[in-house]
XYZ file of C-alpha atoms in Angstrom:
434
model
C 51.858 -8.157 29.000
C 54.280 -5.225 28.037
C 56.786 -7.750 27.272
C 54.675 -9.218 24.721
C 53.331 -6.174 23.272
C 57.311 -5.096 22.919
C 58.092 -8.207 21.141
C 55.165 -7.753 18.757
C 56.326 -4.571 17.741
C 59.629 -5.582 16.577
C 58.517 -9.105 15.223
C 55.643 -7.376 13.219
C 57.698 -4.788 10.773
C 60.515 -7.692 10.581
C 58.087 -10.198 9.289
C 56.660 -7.237 6.941
C 60.497 -6.292 5.963
C 61.171 -9.705 4.928
C 58.170 -10.102 2.612
C 58.690 -6.992 1.032
C 62.555 -8.119 0.319
C 61.227 -11.125 -0.867
C 58.534 -9.412 -3.036
C 61.267 -7.020 -4.750
C 63.967 -9.889 -5.381
C 60.980 -12.014 -7.098
C 60.278 -9.120 -9.553
C 63.857 -8.494 -10.329
C 64.307 -11.811 -11.106
C 60.928 -12.221 -13.568
C 60.180 -8.447 -14.199
C 59.176 -9.523 -17.832
C 56.796 -12.244 -16.841
C 55.235 -9.693 -13.734
C 55.007 -6.633 -16.203
C 52.984 -9.020 -18.728
C 50.796 -10.389 -16.387
C 50.110 -6.948 -14.777
C 49.302 -5.586 -18.002
C 47.445 -7.946 -19.320
C 44.825 -8.043 -16.253
C 45.208 -4.614 -15.898
C 43.440 -4.200 -18.905
C 40.557 -6.915 -18.511
C 39.549 -4.839 -15.321
C 39.665 -1.394 -16.775
C 37.469 -2.422 -19.799
C 35.452 -4.541 -17.354
C 35.436 -1.023 -15.264
C 34.449 1.303 -18.260
C 31.786 -1.371 -19.945
C 29.752 -1.068 -16.125
C 30.683 2.615 -15.926
C 28.969 3.644 -19.247
C 26.135 1.267 -18.581
C 25.380 2.635 -15.312
C 25.492 6.337 -17.310
C 22.928 4.627 -19.974
C 20.762 3.601 -17.596
C 20.819 7.101 -15.485
C 20.947 9.517 -18.045
C 19.920 8.090 -21.627
C 16.585 6.151 -20.864
C 13.847 8.209 -22.271
C 11.107 9.597 -20.492
C 8.320 7.707 -21.857
C 10.347 4.117 -21.419
C 7.392 1.975 -21.233
C 9.887 -0.662 -18.658
C 11.384 -3.815 -18.952
C 8.291 -5.276 -17.587
C 6.259 -4.166 -20.659
C 5.094 -5.792 -23.519
C 6.136 -2.854 -25.629
C 9.714 -3.154 -23.872
C 12.222 -2.175 -27.053
C 8.928 -2.149 -29.286
C 7.665 1.311 -28.992
C 8.287 4.716 -30.305
C 10.456 5.983 -27.008
C 12.857 2.949 -27.670
C 14.165 4.497 -30.533
C 17.865 5.645 -30.287
C 17.821 4.317 -26.297
C 21.055 2.413 -25.958
C 19.432 0.155 -23.693
C 17.089 -1.195 -26.263
C 19.357 -4.496 -26.862
C 18.901 -5.299 -23.483
C 14.785 -4.715 -23.393
C 14.576 -7.098 -26.273
C 16.982 -9.732 -25.112
C 14.544 -12.949 -24.436
C 16.890 -14.577 -22.021
C 16.782 -11.306 -19.821
C 12.679 -11.316 -20.554
C 12.391 -14.996 -19.312
C 14.424 -14.046 -16.283
C 12.359 -10.867 -15.514
C 9.246 -12.797 -16.063
C 10.234 -15.822 -13.776
C 11.282 -13.491 -10.792
C 7.966 -11.214 -11.400
C 6.244 -14.991 -11.220
C 7.812 -15.592 -8.130
C 6.995 -12.632 -6.488
C 3.601 -12.719 -7.219
C 3.266 -16.334 -5.843
C 4.952 -15.103 -2.614
C 2.372 -12.314 -2.554
C -0.706 -14.645 -3.383
C 0.373 -16.924 -0.040
C 0.684 -14.067 2.376
C -2.488 -12.531 1.334
C -4.519 -16.060 0.752
C -6.440 -15.313 4.077
C -7.274 -11.381 2.899
C -11.103 -11.601 1.892
C -10.934 -8.479 0.133
C -7.889 -5.736 -1.166
C -9.346 -2.227 -2.144
C -6.994 0.412 -3.008
C -7.618 4.267 -2.210
C -6.804 6.359 -5.166
C -6.434 10.230 -5.803
C -5.788 12.585 -8.938
C -4.517 15.182 -6.609
C -3.238 15.351 -3.363
C -4.781 17.753 -0.305
C -8.165 15.696 -1.470
C -8.260 13.378 1.733
C -7.964 10.384 0.255
C -5.681 9.040 3.364
C -8.449 10.371 5.667
C -10.719 8.620 3.901
C -8.915 5.319 3.773
C -8.647 5.464 7.530
C -12.092 6.041 8.285
C -13.567 3.199 6.397
C -10.894 1.250 8.065
C -12.180 2.155 11.224
C -15.787 2.163 10.027
C -15.566 -1.489 9.495
C -13.645 -2.042 12.567
C -16.048 -0.857 14.294
C -18.680 -3.368 12.828
C -16.259 -6.015 14.026
C -14.515 -7.278 10.718
C -10.835 -7.407 10.889
C -9.547 -5.346 8.510
C -5.785 -4.328 7.292
C -4.443 -0.799 6.884
C -1.599 -0.533 4.269
C 0.214 2.507 3.621
C 2.286 2.765 0.313
C 2.709 6.270 0.278
C 6.319 5.809 0.829
C 7.310 9.738 0.315
C 4.576 10.809 2.549
C 2.881 8.404 4.945
C -0.042 10.179 6.408
C -1.709 7.127 8.389
C 0.399 7.052 11.529
C -0.785 10.671 11.750
C -4.940 9.947 11.483
C -4.201 6.716 13.265
C -2.322 8.553 16.370
C 0.424 5.524 16.012
C 3.610 7.518 15.240
C 5.596 6.297 18.137
C 4.638 2.637 17.441
C 7.529 0.411 16.961
C 7.222 -2.703 14.082
C 8.738 -5.834 15.316
C 9.920 -8.752 13.354
C 8.840 -12.380 14.744
C 8.582 -15.776 13.459
C 6.527 -15.359 10.449
C 7.553 -11.597 9.512
C 6.609 -8.287 10.265
C 4.245 -7.628 13.005
C 1.966 -4.779 12.001
C 0.762 -1.980 14.445
C -2.542 -3.072 16.146
C -5.520 -1.155 17.448
C -7.976 -3.533 18.595
C -9.047 -5.321 15.453
C -7.472 -2.908 12.739
C -3.758 -3.893 11.416
C -1.584 -0.997 10.269
C 2.179 -0.931 8.339
C 3.505 2.105 6.924
C 7.044 3.311 6.025
C 6.396 6.265 8.346
C 7.083 3.134 11.653
C 10.788 2.336 10.309
C 12.274 5.627 10.078
C 14.139 6.759 12.805
C 12.571 9.799 12.628
C 9.102 10.464 11.782
C 9.911 13.457 10.591
C 12.844 12.379 8.200
C 12.188 13.030 4.587
C 11.854 9.869 2.387
C 14.356 10.166 -0.479
C 14.306 6.946 -2.489
C 14.144 6.579 -6.284
C 11.858 3.574 -7.751
C 13.590 0.163 -7.288
C 14.162 1.075 -3.607
C 10.247 1.889 -2.915
C 8.921 -1.444 -5.563
C 11.368 -3.606 -3.422
C 9.409 -1.586 0.573
C 6.102 -2.532 -1.095
C 7.261 -5.882 -2.077
C 8.079 -6.458 1.421
C 5.184 -4.931 2.882
C 3.180 -7.551 0.422
C 5.367 -10.373 1.247
C 6.999 -10.231 5.002
C 3.855 -8.441 6.637
C 2.195 -11.228 8.640
C -1.244 -9.619 8.274
C -3.210 -12.933 9.519
C -6.740 -13.603 8.651
C -8.333 -10.534 7.074
C -11.703 -9.374 6.042
C -10.792 -6.356 4.286
C -7.032 -5.114 3.285
C -7.379 -1.349 2.407
C -4.105 0.127 0.702
C -3.582 3.655 0.971
C -1.505 5.108 -2.232
C -0.211 8.040 -3.119
C -1.714 10.975 -5.667
C -1.616 10.667 -9.479
C -0.176 8.087 -11.047
C 3.827 7.179 -9.857
C 5.698 3.756 -9.780
C 3.725 2.663 -6.444
C 0.728 2.448 -8.353
C 2.427 0.690 -11.097
C 3.885 -1.924 -8.273
C 0.830 -2.688 -6.831
C -0.962 -3.264 -10.196
C 1.689 -5.675 -10.761
C 2.181 -6.996 -7.526
C -1.693 -7.808 -7.032
C -2.531 -8.622 -10.866
C -6.049 -9.691 -10.883
C -6.111 -10.182 -6.561
C -7.560 -6.431 -6.680
C -11.099 -5.917 -6.001
C -11.278 -2.645 -7.158
C -10.479 0.985 -5.988
C -12.049 4.113 -4.634
C -10.810 7.323 -6.145
C -11.391 9.994 -4.013
C -11.834 13.813 -5.256
C -12.959 17.471 -3.841
C -15.765 19.479 -5.747
C -12.898 21.752 -6.846
C -12.511 21.866 -10.606
C -9.021 21.318 -10.315
C -9.691 18.008 -8.454
C -12.182 17.140 -10.816
C -10.150 16.920 -13.966
C -7.117 15.212 -12.378
C -9.594 12.439 -11.306
C -10.170 11.770 -15.000
C -6.558 11.552 -15.595
C -6.962 8.588 -12.612
C -9.785 6.985 -14.212
C -8.114 6.477 -17.379
C -5.277 5.252 -15.582
C -7.190 2.735 -13.727
C -8.739 1.869 -17.193
C -5.791 1.105 -18.848
C -4.067 -0.856 -16.091
C -7.169 -2.701 -15.598
C -7.988 -1.645 -11.882
C -11.428 -2.106 -11.533
C -12.990 1.472 -10.235
C -15.708 0.684 -7.886
C -16.731 4.020 -7.547
C -15.666 7.972 -6.862
C -15.699 9.672 -3.489
C -16.243 13.367 -3.072
C -14.667 14.345 0.036
C -14.845 17.807 1.761
C -18.776 17.850 0.432
C -20.706 21.153 0.617
C -24.010 22.242 -0.639
C -23.460 25.602 -1.632
C -20.647 27.409 -3.784
C -21.003 24.323 -5.874
C -19.146 24.751 -9.435
C -21.094 24.230 -12.609
C -19.328 21.158 -13.630
C -20.197 18.528 -10.545
C -18.076 15.468 -9.390
C -21.835 13.578 -10.275
C -21.581 15.475 -13.883
C -17.706 13.993 -14.141
C -18.831 10.629 -12.940
C -21.694 10.490 -15.387
C -19.318 11.472 -18.330
C -16.618 8.874 -17.284
C -19.535 6.062 -16.987
C -18.254 5.314 -13.039
C -20.415 5.278 -10.300
C -20.758 7.952 -7.748
C -19.876 6.452 -4.146
C -21.073 8.945 -2.479
C -19.727 12.103 -0.297
C -18.442 12.983 2.807
C -18.701 16.214 4.451
C -16.203 17.706 6.362
C -18.057 18.679 9.598
C -16.149 19.128 13.244
C -17.097 15.383 14.193
C -14.404 14.405 11.375
C -11.825 16.552 12.116
C -12.154 15.533 15.981
C -11.522 12.094 14.904
C -8.518 12.658 12.845
C -6.942 14.633 15.667
C -7.516 11.819 18.172
C -6.877 9.263 15.908
C -9.933 7.050 15.832
C -13.080 6.798 13.808
C -15.520 9.252 13.612
C -18.186 6.318 14.604
C -16.268 5.773 17.713
C -16.928 9.238 18.663
C -20.875 9.399 17.270
C -22.458 7.088 14.986
C -24.809 8.955 14.218
C -23.056 12.097 13.367
C -23.320 13.487 9.506
C -19.864 12.374 8.799
C -20.059 8.865 10.431
C -23.275 8.242 8.958
C -21.792 8.983 5.239
C -19.176 7.130 6.031
C -21.160 4.075 6.856
C -23.046 4.261 3.915
C -19.616 4.437 1.678
C -19.373 1.056 3.092
C -22.430 -0.162 2.145
C -21.924 0.812 -1.400
C -18.209 -1.137 -1.288
C -19.882 -4.170 -0.175
C -22.833 -3.583 -2.831
C -20.555 -2.990 -5.680
C -18.047 -6.105 -4.646
C -21.042 -8.315 -4.358
C -22.792 -7.215 -7.565
C -18.998 -8.559 -8.869
C -19.040 -11.828 -7.401
C -23.031 -12.502 -7.409
C -24.600 -10.286 -10.241
C -28.125 -10.019 -7.851
C -27.301 -7.265 -5.655
C -29.436 -4.627 -7.880
C -32.568 -7.040 -7.028
C -31.902 -8.299 -3.615
C -33.227 -5.692 -0.936
C -30.628 -5.663 2.268
C -33.683 -6.627 4.277
C -34.289 -9.715 2.134
C -30.433 -11.177 2.507
C -30.788 -14.464 4.599
C -28.721 -14.912 7.708
C -29.169 -16.788 11.174
C -27.404 -14.041 12.995
C -29.051 -11.341 15.011
C -28.257 -7.549 14.412
C -25.285 -5.972 16.042
C -25.534 -3.723 18.761
C -22.839 -1.531 17.214
C -22.758 1.306 19.962
C -19.192 2.002 21.188
C -18.038 3.163 24.708
C -18.729 6.465 24.562
C -22.523 5.501 24.337
C -22.574 3.663 27.797
C -25.109 6.100 29.170
C -27.554 4.878 26.881
C -27.415 1.286 27.668
C -29.542 -0.412 30.262
C -28.088 -0.027 33.452
C -28.075 -3.881 33.869
C -25.461 -4.617 31.378
C -22.126 -4.881 32.420
C -19.154 -4.339 30.040
C -18.073 -7.486 30.836
C -21.484 -8.344 28.754
C -20.590 -5.570 26.006
C -16.950 -7.534 25.711
C -18.094 -10.796 25.977
C -20.892 -9.959 23.203
C -18.036 -7.835 20.971
C -16.021 -11.335 21.166
C -18.997 -13.496 19.881
C -19.164 -11.156 16.761
C -15.961 -10.966 16.192
C -15.868 -14.856 16.081
C -18.959 -15.515 14.348
C -17.511 -13.450 11.469
C -14.206 -15.168 11.162
C -16.250 -17.650 10.034
C -18.044 -16.140 7.435
C -17.531 -16.662 3.558
C -16.643 -13.817 1.422
C -20.425 -13.134 0.333
C -21.789 -13.816 3.557
C -19.156 -10.560 4.507
C -20.593 -8.265 1.980
C -24.035 -9.277 3.071
C -23.683 -8.819 7.044
C -22.135 -5.263 5.799
C -25.070 -4.402 3.984
C -27.557 -5.236 6.766
C -25.656 -3.913 9.543
C -25.010 -0.418 7.746
C -28.668 -0.135 6.824
C -29.898 -0.693 10.577
C -27.278 2.220 11.558
C -28.161 4.619 8.555
C -31.670 4.299 8.769
C -31.417 4.980 12.924
C -33.000 8.592 13.938
């Protein structure tokens, strides 16, 4: 081994020296030709570098704040485009056609991946800190408690809260044959950027294109299976994430719920969110008043605002101890006590949600009483494990498990409208229960 290494240490420098001498001799004999070749190609490389550099600078620094974006119909035509160096690019019909084809391809991929999701609901807010993620997670837990298959997608890329509220911070996302496998809690499927970080406390400092790419992956590459509901938790305000999700889902969104608090600042910010939804054609199902209190009420209430903006008031959620405990434990408040104030308020919002979507599809919900909805199924026993003491002694845990499995199997066979009818009926039995 030592002799071979010694030979290599002699041969390699010899070969390098020989090649170098050949190169020098060739250059000396053909100096004029080599100089012309280098000059010609160096000019081309330099010009290409300068062109790319200028384009990058113009993209980074010269894009107006009010730029409508290359995907917009107003690209290259709006007042904000005056003086923009990229105006010609935005007006390029070939580039527009290419972008449109790419956009349609993504849309078709998403549509194919989500074809077995019955309903897709956005949860929005005008400002941060109003409890939007809390409402999103509790609605998901409530529907899951009623034995429906629910997906909870967190697209708040820079501030993911869902892993905390579901107590799944330490969970890891795996990649299977069909794509990314979400985190499961019983019949609740969860996906968030928080699961993809090396450390959950690491900040996510991403620009728009990278955020958009991840949202596309969440919609295209996550194996959601068959879902009754996909609840999508969004960042506060109006940002790239909102525009992206609207662009990708197009007309496949069933609507949004907007969360606010009774505080006057939050109420006025919600007005902006409502206008955003109207401009982007997102159906507004209603406004939820979180952290509700019956005292110290503002003169301009959430219900006043809903009346002024011509949107429905979906209900309120009281921030009681049961809800606080549920958030700390990463479960639904209905799993602790389904008869608590906050649990019944959440269930009432589930009923409102089902009624609004039902009205959208059938336009008959206003004339149908919940007890008139026909079904061949018996009422569901929604009692969870914490209420076992209230059950008859002869009913075993195995029987309860079998009953839940049977209900979930029955739910899988329900049509889109039957799912909504069943939710309304189930929730009425819970909310009216003393």
